[in-house]
Coordinates of C-alpha atoms in Angstrom, one line a residue:
X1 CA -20.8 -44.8 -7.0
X2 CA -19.3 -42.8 -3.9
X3 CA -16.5 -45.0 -2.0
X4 CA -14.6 -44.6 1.8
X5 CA -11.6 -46.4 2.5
X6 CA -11.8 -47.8 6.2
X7 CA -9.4 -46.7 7.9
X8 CA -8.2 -44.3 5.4
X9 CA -8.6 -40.2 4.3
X10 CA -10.2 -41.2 1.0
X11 CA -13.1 -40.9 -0.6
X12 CA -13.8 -42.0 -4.6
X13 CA -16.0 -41.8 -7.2
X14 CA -16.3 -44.5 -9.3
X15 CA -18.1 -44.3 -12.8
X16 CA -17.4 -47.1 -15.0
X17 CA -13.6 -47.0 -15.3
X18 CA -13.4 -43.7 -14.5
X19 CA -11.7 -43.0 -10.8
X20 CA -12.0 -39.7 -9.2
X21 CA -9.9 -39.8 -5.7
X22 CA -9.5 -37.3 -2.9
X23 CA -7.5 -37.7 0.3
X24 CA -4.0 -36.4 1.7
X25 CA -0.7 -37.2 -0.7
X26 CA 0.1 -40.3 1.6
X27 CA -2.8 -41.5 1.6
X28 CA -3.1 -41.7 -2.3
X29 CA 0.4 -42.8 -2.7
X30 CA -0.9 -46.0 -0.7
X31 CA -3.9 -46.3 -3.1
X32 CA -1.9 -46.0 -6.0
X33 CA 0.1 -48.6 -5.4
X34 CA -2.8 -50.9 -4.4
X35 CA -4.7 -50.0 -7.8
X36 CA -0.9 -50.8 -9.6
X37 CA -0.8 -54.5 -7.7
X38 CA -4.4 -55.3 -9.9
X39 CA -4.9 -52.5 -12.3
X40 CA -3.5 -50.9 -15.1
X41 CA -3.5 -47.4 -14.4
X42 CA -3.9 -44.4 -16.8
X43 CA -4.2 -41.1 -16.3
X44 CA -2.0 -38.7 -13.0
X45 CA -2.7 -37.1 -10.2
X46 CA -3.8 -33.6 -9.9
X47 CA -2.6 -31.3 -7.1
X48 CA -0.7 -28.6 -6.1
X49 CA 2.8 -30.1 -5.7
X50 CA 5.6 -29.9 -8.1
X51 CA 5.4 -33.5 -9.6
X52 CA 1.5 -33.0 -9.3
X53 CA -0.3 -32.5 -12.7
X54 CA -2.3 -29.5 -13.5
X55 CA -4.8 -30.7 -15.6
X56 CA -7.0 -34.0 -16.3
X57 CA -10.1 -35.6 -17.8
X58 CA -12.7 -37.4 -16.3
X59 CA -16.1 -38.6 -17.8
X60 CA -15.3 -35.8 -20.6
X61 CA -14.8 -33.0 -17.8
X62 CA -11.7 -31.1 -17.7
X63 CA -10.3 -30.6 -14.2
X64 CA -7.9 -27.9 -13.7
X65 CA -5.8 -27.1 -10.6
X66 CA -5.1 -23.1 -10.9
X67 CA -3.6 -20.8 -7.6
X68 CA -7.3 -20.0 -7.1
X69 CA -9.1 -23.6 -6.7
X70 CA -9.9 -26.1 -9.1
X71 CA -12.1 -25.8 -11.7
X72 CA -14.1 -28.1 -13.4
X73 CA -15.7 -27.7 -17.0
X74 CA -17.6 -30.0 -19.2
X75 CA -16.6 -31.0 -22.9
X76 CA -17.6 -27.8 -25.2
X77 CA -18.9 -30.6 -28.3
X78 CA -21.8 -31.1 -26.4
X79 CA -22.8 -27.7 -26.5
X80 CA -22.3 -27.2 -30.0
X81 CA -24.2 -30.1 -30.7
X82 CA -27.1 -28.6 -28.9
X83 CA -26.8 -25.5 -30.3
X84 CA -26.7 -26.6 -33.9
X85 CA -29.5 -29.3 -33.5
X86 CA -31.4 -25.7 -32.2
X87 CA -30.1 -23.8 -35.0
X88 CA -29.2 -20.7 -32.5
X89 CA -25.6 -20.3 -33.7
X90 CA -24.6 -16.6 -33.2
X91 CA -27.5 -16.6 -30.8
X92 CA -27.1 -14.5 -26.9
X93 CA -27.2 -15.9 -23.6
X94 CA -29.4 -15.2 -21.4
X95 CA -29.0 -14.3 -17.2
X96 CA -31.9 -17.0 -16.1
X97 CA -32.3 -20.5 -18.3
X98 CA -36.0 -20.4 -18.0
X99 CA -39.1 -18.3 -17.6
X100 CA -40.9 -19.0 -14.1
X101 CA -44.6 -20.6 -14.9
X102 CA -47.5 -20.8 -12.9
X103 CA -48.7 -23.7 -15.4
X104 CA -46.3 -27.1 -14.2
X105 CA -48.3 -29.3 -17.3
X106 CA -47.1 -26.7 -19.9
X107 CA -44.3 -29.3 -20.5
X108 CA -47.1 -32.8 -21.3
X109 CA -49.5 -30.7 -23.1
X110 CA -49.5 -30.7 -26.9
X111 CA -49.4 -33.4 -30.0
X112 CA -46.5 -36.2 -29.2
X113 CA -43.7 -36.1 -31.2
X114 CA -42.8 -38.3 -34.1
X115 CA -40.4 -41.2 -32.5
X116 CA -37.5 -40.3 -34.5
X117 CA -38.0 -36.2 -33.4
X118 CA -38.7 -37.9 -30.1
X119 CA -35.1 -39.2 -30.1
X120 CA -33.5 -36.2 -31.2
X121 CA -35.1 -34.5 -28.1
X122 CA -33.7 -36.9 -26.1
X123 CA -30.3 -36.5 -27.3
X124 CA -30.6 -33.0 -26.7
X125 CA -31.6 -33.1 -23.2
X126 CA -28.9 -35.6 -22.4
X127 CA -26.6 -33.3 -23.4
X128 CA -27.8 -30.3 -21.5
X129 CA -28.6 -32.8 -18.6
X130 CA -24.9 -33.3 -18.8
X131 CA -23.8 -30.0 -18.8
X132 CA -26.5 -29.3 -16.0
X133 CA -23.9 -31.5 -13.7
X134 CA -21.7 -28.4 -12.5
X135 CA -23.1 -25.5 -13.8
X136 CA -26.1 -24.8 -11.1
X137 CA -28.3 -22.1 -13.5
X138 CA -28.5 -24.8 -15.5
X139 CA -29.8 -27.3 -13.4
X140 CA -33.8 -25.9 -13.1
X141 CA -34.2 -25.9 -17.1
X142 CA -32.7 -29.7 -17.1
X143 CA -34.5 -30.8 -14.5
X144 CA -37.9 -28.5 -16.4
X145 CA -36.6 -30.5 -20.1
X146 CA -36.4 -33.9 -18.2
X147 CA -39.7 -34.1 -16.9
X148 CA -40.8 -34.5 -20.5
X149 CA -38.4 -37.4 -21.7
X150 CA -40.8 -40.0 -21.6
X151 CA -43.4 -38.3 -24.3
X152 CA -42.2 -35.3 -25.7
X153 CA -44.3 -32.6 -27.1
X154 CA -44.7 -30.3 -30.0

């Protein structure tokens, strides 16, 4: 969920109890006090000034403030967990994530697979789904994987 403050230099975004915030120092200096009156309050704020952290989490992504920009990089267990359930440890990456088809029902043709390999598919894709998020060579293979989450086939 994507907020504004009226009135205010700040924008949000809210996932569960995870609060993302961007907007001028004053401006979140008034916020944070405001969260403090109703909310306990974990975690810093990241930034370029001296008291400002460097480094923080949010929904398992590690933000980093460096001299050339920030930097944002998802969780690395997820993609070990994909590339075990794959079994392509020690395998190479590759400069596209997928082959361009002519054929768009390539991904709903075939014998359905049994529920509890239909789960483990799942799994998988949510995980790469997730890493999809900010890493944009990722995103047409997710979107490609996705598409077939609701009967997956051999």
């Amino acid at each position: 969920c994507i907020h504004r403050f009226e009135g205010r230099d700040i924008n949000a975004c809210v996932h569960g109890d995870d609060v993302l915030c961007v907007g001028r120092k004053q401006q979140l200096d008034w916020l944070e006090e405001e969260f403090t009156k109703r909310y306990e309050v974990r975690g810093g704020r990241i930034g370029g000034g001296a008291r400002d952290e460097k480094t923080g989490k949010i929904l398992n992504r590690t933000i980093e403030w460096t001299e050339e920009g920030i930097t944002l990089e998802a969780d690395p267990k997820h993609a070990k967990s994909v590339i075990e359930e794959m079994g392509l440890q020690g395998g190479k990456g590759v400069t596209t994530p997928r082959e361009p088809r002519s054929d768009q029902d390539e991904a709903t043709r075939g014998e359905a697979l049994p529920a509890d390999r239909a789960t483990r598919y799942r799994a998988m894709v949510a995980a790469l789904n997730y890493f999809a998020a900010d890493r944009s060579g990722r995103k047409s293979a997710s979107v490609r994987l996705c598409q077939a989450m609701g009967a997956p086939v051999e």
